[in-house]
């Protein structure tokens, strides 16, 4: 399923699409180029997951100017793979963990089990974000 910039804007917590796209271009936010459909662009589930992360970062009052650096810590390939596995029912959840202090070496930022996330939380401080359930609700048309 493809999502419009409006879907991403509302998911990320912006009141208007114009404000979201303005922030996206101003801060070079890491959203894909999208697929052109008519006169609009459509985005995939990976971009929706990034918008969910942005929403949680905004809830923590982290400025949008810092979102790019934090979202870039997440391995996009691992996140896309985890979302595909979640959609197929092969994993229980998709959790994104953003280190709250320092970057970690060899770190993907994606967990597909709550036990692994809890183990990582015992070793370091993270902002833990569940992107699987919200992404799945969007894909099923619930939201």
Coordinates of N, CA, C and O in Angstrom, one line a residue:
X1 N 0.8 -1.2 0.0 CA 0.0 0.0 0.0 C 0.9 1.2 0.0 O 1.9 1.3 0.6
X2 N 0.5 2.2 -0.7 CA 1.2 3.5 -0.8 C 0.5 4.6 0.0 O -0.7 4.6 0.0
X3 N 1.3 5.5 0.6 CA 0.7 6.5 1.4 C 1.1 7.9 0.8 O 2.1 8.1 0.3
X4 N 0.2 8.8 1.0 CA 0.4 10.2 0.5 C 1.2 11.0 1.5 O 1.4 10.5 2.7
X5 N 1.7 12.1 1.1 CA 2.4 13.0 2.0 C 1.5 13.4 3.2 O 1.9 13.6 4.3
X6 N 0.2 13.5 2.9 CA -0.8 13.9 3.9 C -0.8 12.8 5.0 O -0.9 13.1 6.2
X7 N -0.8 11.5 4.6 CA -0.8 10.4 5.5 C 0.4 10.5 6.4 O 0.4 10.3 7.6
X8 N 1.6 10.7 5.8 CA 2.8 10.8 6.6 C 2.8 12.0 7.5 O 3.2 11.9 8.7
X9 N 2.2 13.2 7.0 CA 2.2 14.4 7.9 C 1.3 14.1 9.1 O 1.7 14.5 10.2
X10 N 0.1 13.5 8.9 CA -0.7 13.3 10.1 C -0.1 12.3 11.0 O -0.2 12.4 12.2
X11 N 0.5 11.3 10.5 CA 1.2 10.2 11.3 C 2.3 10.9 12.1 O 2.5 10.5 13.3
X12 N 3.1 11.8 11.5 CA 4.2 12.4 12.2 C 3.7 13.5 13.1 O 4.5 14.0 13.9
X13 N 2.5 13.8 13.1 CA 1.9 14.8 14.1 C 1.9 16.2 13.6 O 1.7 17.1 14.4
X14 N 2.0 16.4 12.3 CA 1.8 17.8 11.8 C 0.4 18.0 11.4 O -0.3 17.1 11.0
X15 N 0.0 19.3 11.6 CA -1.4 19.6 11.3 C -1.7 19.7 9.8 O -2.8 19.5 9.4
X16 N -0.7 20.2 9.0 CA -0.9 20.3 7.6 C 0.2 19.6 6.8 O 1.4 19.5 7.3
X17 N -0.1 19.2 5.6 CA 0.9 18.6 4.7 C 2.0 19.6 4.4 O 3.2 19.3 4.3
X18 N 1.6 20.9 4.2 CA 2.5 21.9 3.8 C 3.6 22.1 4.9 O 4.8 22.2 4.6
X19 N 3.2 22.1 6.2 CA 4.2 22.2 7.3 C 5.1 21.0 7.3 O 6.3 21.1 7.5
X20 N 4.6 19.8 7.0 CA 5.4 18.6 7.0 C 6.4 18.6 5.9 O 7.6 18.4 6.1
X21 N 5.9 18.9 4.6 CA 6.9 19.0 3.5 C 7.9 20.1 3.6 O 9.0 19.9 3.2
X22 N 7.5 21.2 4.3 CA 8.4 22.3 4.5 C 9.6 21.8 5.4 O 10.7 22.0 5.2
X23 N 9.2 21.2 6.5 CA 10.2 20.6 7.5 C 11.0 19.5 6.8 O 12.2 19.4 7.1
X24 N 10.4 18.7 6.0 CA 11.1 17.6 5.3 C 12.2 18.2 4.4 O 13.3 17.7 4.4
X25 N 11.9 19.2 3.7 CA 12.9 19.8 2.8 C 13.9 20.7 3.6 O 15.1 20.6 3.3
X26 N 13.5 21.4 4.5 CA 14.3 22.3 5.3 C 15.4 21.5 6.1 O 16.5 21.9 6.1
X27 N 15.0 20.4 6.7 CA 15.9 19.6 7.6 C 16.4 18.4 6.9 O 17.0 17.6 7.5
X28 N 16.1 18.2 5.6 CA 16.6 17.1 4.8 C 16.3 15.8 5.5 O 17.1 14.9 5.7
X29 N 15.0 15.7 5.9 CA 14.5 14.5 6.5 C 14.6 13.3 5.6 O 14.4 13.4 4.4
X30 N 15.0 12.1 6.2 CA 15.3 10.9 5.3 C 14.1 10.1 4.8 O 14.0 9.0 5.1
X31 N 13.2 10.8 4.1 CA 12.1 10.1 3.5 C 12.5 9.9 2.0 O 13.2 10.7 1.4
X32 N 12.0 8.7 1.5 CA 12.4 8.4 0.1 C 11.8 9.4 -0.9 O 11.0 10.3 -0.5
X33 N 12.2 9.3 -2.1 CA 11.7 10.2 -3.1 C 10.2 10.0 -3.4 O 9.6 10.8 -4.0
X34 N 9.7 8.8 -3.1 CA 8.3 8.5 -3.4 C 8.1 8.1 -4.8 O 9.0 8.2 -5.7
X35 N 7.0 7.6 -5.1 CA 6.6 7.2 -6.4 C 5.6 8.2 -7.0 O 4.6 8.5 -6.3
X36 N 5.8 8.7 -8.1 CA 4.9 9.7 -8.7 C 3.6 9.0 -9.2 O 3.7 8.1 -10.0
X37 N 2.4 9.4 -8.7 CA 1.2 8.9 -9.1 C 0.3 10.1 -9.5 O -0.1 10.9 -8.6
X38 N 0.2 10.4 -10.8 CA -0.5 11.6 -11.2 C 0.3 12.8 -10.8 O 1.5 12.9 -11.1
X39 N -0.3 13.7 -10.1 CA 0.4 14.9 -9.6 C 0.8 14.8 -8.1 O 1.2 15.8 -7.5
X40 N 0.7 13.6 -7.5 CA 1.2 13.5 -6.2 C 2.2 12.4 -6.0 O 2.4 11.6 -7.0
X41 N 2.9 12.4 -4.9 CA 3.9 11.4 -4.6 C 3.3 10.4 -3.6 O 2.6 10.8 -2.7
X42 N 3.6 9.2 -3.7 CA 3.2 8.1 -2.8 C 4.4 7.5 -2.1 O 5.5 7.3 -2.8
X43 N 4.3 7.1 -0.9 CA 5.4 6.6 -0.1 C 5.0 5.2 0.4 O 3.9 4.9 0.6
X44 N 6.0 4.4 0.8 CA 5.8 3.1 1.2 C 5.8 3.0 2.7 O 5.8 3.9 3.5
X45 N 5.7 1.7 3.2 CA 5.6 1.4 4.6 C 6.8 1.8 5.4 O 6.7 2.2 6.6
X46 N 8.0 1.8 4.8 CA 9.2 2.2 5.5 C 9.1 3.7 5.8 O 9.5 4.1 6.9
X47 N 8.6 4.5 4.9 CA 8.5 5.9 5.2 C 7.4 6.2 6.2 O 7.5 7.1 7.0
X48 N 6.4 5.4 6.2 CA 5.4 5.5 7.3 C 6.0 5.2 8.6 O 5.7 5.9 9.6
X49 N 6.8 4.2 8.7 CA 7.5 3.8 10.0 C 8.4 5.0 10.4 O 8.4 5.3 11.6
X50 N 9.0 5.7 9.5 CA 9.8 6.8 9.9 C 9.0 8.0 10.4 O 9.3 8.7 11.3
X51 N 7.8 8.1 9.8 CA 6.8 9.1 10.3 C 6.3 8.8 11.7 O 6.2 9.7 12.6
X52 N 6.2 7.5 12.0 CA 5.8 7.1 13.4 C 6.9 7.5 14.3 O 6.7 8.0 15.4
X53 N 8.1 7.2 13.9 CA 9.3 7.6 14.8 C 9.3 9.1 15.0 O 9.5 9.5 16.1
X54 N 9.1 9.8 14.0 CA 9.1 11.3 14.1 C 8.0 11.7 15.1 O 8.2 12.6 15.9
X55 N 6.8 11.1 15.1 CA 5.8 11.4 16.0 C 6.2 11.2 17.4 O 5.9 12.1 18.3
X56 N 6.8 10.1 17.7 CA 7.3 9.8 19.1 C 8.4 10.8 19.5 O 8.5 11.2 20.6
X57 N 9.3 11.1 18.6 CA 10.4 12.1 18.9 C 9.8 13.4 19.2 O 10.2 14.1 20.1
X58 N 8.8 13.8 18.5 CA 8.1 15.1 18.7 C 7.4 15.1 20.1 O 7.3 16.1 20.8
X59 N 6.9 13.9 20.5 CA 6.2 13.7 21.8 C 7.2 13.9 22.9 O 6.9 14.4 24.0
X60 N 8.5 13.6 22.6 CA 9.5 13.8 23.6 C 10.1 15.2 23.5 O 11.1 15.5 24.2
X61 N 9.5 16.0 22.7 CA 9.9 17.4 22.5 C 11.3 17.6 21.9 O 12.1 18.5 22.3
X62 N 11.7 16.6 21.1 CA 13.0 16.7 20.4 C 12.8 17.5 19.1 O 11.9 17.2 18.3
X63 N 13.6 18.6 18.9 CA 13.3 19.4 17.8 C 13.5 18.7 16.4 O 14.3 17.8 16.3
X64 N 12.7 19.1 15.5 CA 12.7 18.4 14.1 C 14.0 18.5 13.5 O 14.4 17.6 12.8
X65 N 14.8 19.6 13.8 CA 16.1 19.7 13.2 C 17.1 18.5 13.6 O 18.0 18.2 12.9
X66 N 16.8 17.8 14.7 CA 17.6 16.7 15.2 C 17.0 15.4 14.7 O 17.7 14.3 14.9
X67 N 15.9 15.3 14.1 CA 15.3 14.1 13.7 C 16.1 13.3 12.7 O 16.2 12.1 12.7
X68 N 16.7 14.1 11.7 CA 17.4 13.4 10.6 C 18.5 12.6 11.2 O 18.7 11.4 10.9
X69 N 19.3 13.1 12.1 CA 20.4 12.4 12.7 C 20.0 11.2 13.5 O 20.6 10.1 13.5
X70 N 18.8 11.3 14.2 CA 18.3 10.2 15.0 C 17.7 9.1 14.1 O 17.9 7.9 14.3
X71 N 17.0 9.5 13.0 CA 16.4 8.5 12.1 C 17.5 7.8 11.3 O 17.4 6.6 11.0
X72 N 18.6 8.5 11.0 CA 19.7 7.9 10.3 C 20.4 6.8 11.0 O 21.1 6.0 10.4
X73 N 20.2 6.8 12.3 CA 20.8 5.7 13.1 C 20.1 4.3 12.9 O 20.7 3.3 13.2
X74 N 18.9 4.4 12.4 CA 18.1 3.2 12.1 C 18.6 2.6 10.8 O 18.6 3.3 9.7
X75 N 18.9 1.3 10.7 CA 19.2 0.6 9.5 C 17.9 0.4 8.7 O 17.1 -0.4 9.1
X76 N 17.9 1.1 7.5 CA 16.6 1.0 6.7 C 16.4 -0.4 6.2 O 15.2 -0.9 6.1
X77 N 17.4 -1.1 5.9 CA 17.3 -2.5 5.3 C 16.7 -3.4 6.4 O 15.8 -4.2 6.2
X78 N 17.2 -3.3 7.6 CA 16.7 -4.1 8.7 C 15.3 -3.8 9.1 O 14.5 -4.6 9.3
X79 N 14.9 -2.5 9.0 CA 13.6 -2.0 9.3 C 12.6 -2.5 8.2 O 11.5 -3.1 8.6
X80 N 13.0 -2.4 7.0 CA 12.1 -2.9 5.9 C 11.9 -4.4 6.0 O 10.8 -4.9 5.8
X81 N 13.0 -5.1 6.3 CA 12.9 -6.6 6.4 C 12.0 -6.9 7.6 O 11.1 -7.8 7.5
X82 N 12.1 -6.2 8.7 CA 11.3 -6.5 9.9 C 9.8 -6.2 9.6 O 8.9 -6.9 10.1
X83 N 9.6 -5.1 8.9 CA 8.2 -4.8 8.6 C 7.5 -5.8 7.7 O 6.4 -6.2 7.8
X84 N 8.3 -6.3 6.7 CA 7.8 -7.4 5.8 C 7.5 -8.7 6.6 O 6.5 -9.3 6.4
X85 N 8.5 -9.0 7.6 CA 8.3 -10.2 8.4 C 7.0 -10.0 9.3 O 6.3 -11.0 9.5
X86 N 6.8 -8.8 9.8 CA 5.7 -8.6 10.7 C 4.4 -8.7 9.9 O 3.4 -9.3 10.4
X87 N 4.4 -8.2 8.7 CA 3.2 -8.2 7.9 C 2.8 -9.7 7.5 O 1.7 -10.1 7.5
X88 N 3.9 -10.5 7.4 CA 3.7 -11.9 7.1 C 3.4 -12.7 8.3 O 3.0 -13.9 8.2
X89 N 3.5 -12.1 9.5 CA 3.2 -12.8 10.7 C 4.4 -13.7 11.3 O 4.2 -14.5 12.1
X90 N 5.6 -13.5 10.7 CA 6.7 -14.2 11.1 C 7.4 -13.7 12.4 O 8.1 -14.5 13.1
X91 N 7.1 -12.5 12.8 CA 7.7 -11.9 14.0 C 6.6 -11.3 14.9 O 5.5 -11.0 14.3
X92 N 6.8 -11.2 16.2 CA 5.8 -10.7 17.1 C 5.6 -9.2 17.1 O 4.5 -8.7 17.4
X93 N 6.7 -8.4 16.8 CA 6.6 -7.0 16.8 C 7.7 -6.4 16.0 O 8.7 -7.1 15.7
X94 N 7.6 -5.1 15.8 CA 8.7 -4.3 15.2 C 9.0 -3.1 16.1 O 8.1 -2.2 16.2
X95 N 10.1 -3.1 16.8 CA 10.4 -2.1 17.8 C 11.7 -1.3 17.2 O 12.6 -2.0 16.9
X96 N 11.6 0.0 17.2 CA 12.8 0.8 16.8 C 13.3 1.4 18.1 O 12.6 2.0 18.9
X97 N 14.6 1.2 18.3 CA 15.3 1.8 19.5 C 16.3 2.8 19.1 O 17.2 2.5 18.3
X98 N 16.1 4.0 19.6 CA 17.1 5.1 19.2 C 17.9 5.3 20.5 O 17.3 5.6 21.5
X99 N 19.2 5.2 20.4 CA 20.1 5.5 21.6 C 19.8 6.9 22.1 O 19.8 7.8 21.3
X100 N 19.6 7.0 23.4 CA 19.4 8.3 23.9 C 20.6 9.2 24.1 O 20.5 10.4 24.3
X101 N 21.8 8.6 24.2 CA 23.0 9.4 24.4 C 24.0 9.3 23.3 O 24.3 10.3 22.7
X102 N 24.5 8.2 23.0 CA 25.6 8.0 22.0 C 25.2 7.0 20.9 O 24.4 6.1 21.1
X103 N 25.9 7.2 19.8 CA 25.7 6.2 18.7 C 26.4 4.9 19.2 O 27.4 5.0 19.8
X104 N 25.9 3.8 18.8 CA 26.5 2.5 19.1 C 27.0 1.9 17.9 O 26.5 2.0 16.8
X105 N 28.2 1.2 18.0 CA 28.8 0.5 16.9 C 28.0 -0.7 16.5 O 27.5 -1.4 17.4
X106 N 27.9 -1.0 15.2 CA 27.2 -2.2 14.7 C 25.8 -2.3 15.3 O 25.5 -3.4 15.8
X107 N 25.0 -1.3 15.1 CA 23.7 -1.3 15.7 C 22.7 -1.0 14.7 O 22.8 0.0 13.9
X108 N 21.7 -1.8 14.5 CA 20.6 -1.6 13.5 C 19.5 -0.8 14.0 O 18.8 -0.1 13.2
X109 N 19.2 -0.8 15.3 CA 18.1 0.0 15.8 C 16.8 -0.7 15.7 O 15.7 -0.1 16.0
X110 N 16.7 -1.9 15.3 CA 15.4 -2.6 15.0 C 15.4 -3.9 15.8 O 16.4 -4.7 15.8
X111 N 14.3 -4.1 16.6 CA 14.1 -5.4 17.3 C 12.8 -6.0 16.9 O 11.8 -5.3 16.6
X112 N 12.8 -7.3 16.8 CA 11.6 -8.0 16.4 C 11.0 -8.9 17.5 O 10.1 -9.7 17.3
X113 N 11.6 -8.8 18.7 CA 11.0 -9.4 19.8 C 11.2 -8.5 21.1 O 12.1 -7.8 21.2
X114 N 10.2 -8.6 21.9 CA 10.3 -7.7 23.1 C 11.4 -8.1 24.1 O 11.9 -7.3 24.7
X115 N 11.7 -9.4 24.1 CA 12.8 -9.9 25.0 C 14.1 -9.3 24.6 O 14.9 -8.9 25.4
X116 N 14.4 -9.3 23.3 CA 15.7 -8.7 22.8 C 15.7 -7.2 23.1 O 16.8 -6.7 23.4
X117 N 14.6 -6.5 22.9 CA 14.5 -5.1 23.2 C 14.8 -4.8 24.7 O 15.5 -3.9 25.1
X118 N 14.2 -5.7 25.6 CA 14.4 -5.5 27.0 C 15.9 -5.8 27.4 O 16.4 -5.1 28.3
X119 N 16.5 -6.8 26.8 CA 17.9 -7.0 27.0 C 18.8 -5.9 26.6 O 19.7 -5.5 27.3
X120 N 18.5 -5.3 25.5 CA 19.2 -4.1 25.0 C 19.0 -2.9 26.0 O 19.9 -2.1 26.2
X121 N 17.8 -2.8 26.5 CA 17.5 -1.7 27.4 C 18.2 -1.8 28.7 O 18.6 -0.8 29.4
X122 N 18.6 -3.1 29.1 CA 19.3 -3.3 30.3 C 20.8 -2.9 30.1 O 21.5 -2.6 31.1
X123 N 21.3 -2.8 28.9 CA 22.7 -2.5 28.6 C 22.9 -1.0 28.3 O 24.0 -0.5 28.5
X124 N 21.9 -0.3 27.8 CA 22.0 1.1 27.4 C 20.6 1.8 27.4 O 19.6 1.1 27.5
X125 N 20.6 3.1 27.3 CA 19.4 3.8 27.4 C 18.9 4.1 25.9 O 19.7 4.5 25.1
X126 N 17.6 3.8 25.7 CA 17.0 3.9 24.3 C 15.7 4.6 24.5 O 15.0 4.5 25.5
X127 N 15.3 5.2 23.4 CA 13.9 5.6 23.2 C 13.3 4.5 22.3 O 13.7 4.3 21.2
X128 N 12.4 3.7 22.9 CA 11.9 2.6 22.3 C 10.5 2.9 21.7 O 9.6 3.4 22.3
X129 N 10.4 2.6 20.4 CA 9.2 3.0 19.6 C 8.6 1.7 18.9 O 9.3 1.1 18.2
X130 N 7.4 1.4 19.2 CA 6.7 0.3 18.5 C 6.1 0.8 17.2 O 5.2 1.6 17.2
X131 N 6.7 0.4 16.1 CA 6.2 0.9 14.8 C 5.4 -0.2 14.1 O 4.6 0.1 13.1
X132 N 5.4 -1.4 14.5 CA 4.8 -2.5 13.8 C 3.2 -2.4 13.9 O 2.6 -2.5 12.8
X133 N 2.7 -2.2 15.0 CA 1.2 -2.2 15.2 C 0.6 -1.0 14.4 O -0.4 -1.2 13.7
X134 N 1.2 0.1 14.5 CA 0.6 1.3 13.8 C 0.7 1.2 12.3 O -0.2 1.5 11.5
X135 N 1.9 0.7 11.8 CA 2.1 0.4 10.4 C 1.1 -0.6 9.9 O 0.5 -0.4 8.8
X136 N 0.9 -1.7 10.7 CA -0.1 -2.7 10.3 C -1.5 -2.1 10.2 O -2.3 -2.4 9.3
X137 N -1.9 -1.3 11.2 CA -3.2 -0.7 11.2 C -3.4 0.2 9.9 O -4.5 0.2 9.3
X138 N -2.3 1.0 9.5 CA -2.4 1.8 8.3 C -2.6 0.9 7.1 O -3.4 1.2 6.2
X139 N -1.8 -0.2 7.0 CA -1.8 -1.1 5.9 C -3.2 -1.8 5.7 O -3.6 -2.0 4.6
X140 N -3.8 -2.1 6.9 CA -5.1 -2.7 6.8 C -6.3 -1.7 6.7 O -7.4 -2.1 6.6
X141 N -6.0 -0.4 6.7 CA -7.0 0.6 6.5 C -7.7 1.0 7.7 O -8.8 1.7 7.6
X142 N -7.3 0.5 8.9 CA -8.0 0.8 10.1 C -7.8 2.3 10.5 O -8.7 3.0 10.9
X143 N -6.6 2.8 10.2 CA -6.3 4.2 10.5 C -6.3 5.0 9.2 O -5.8 4.6 8.2

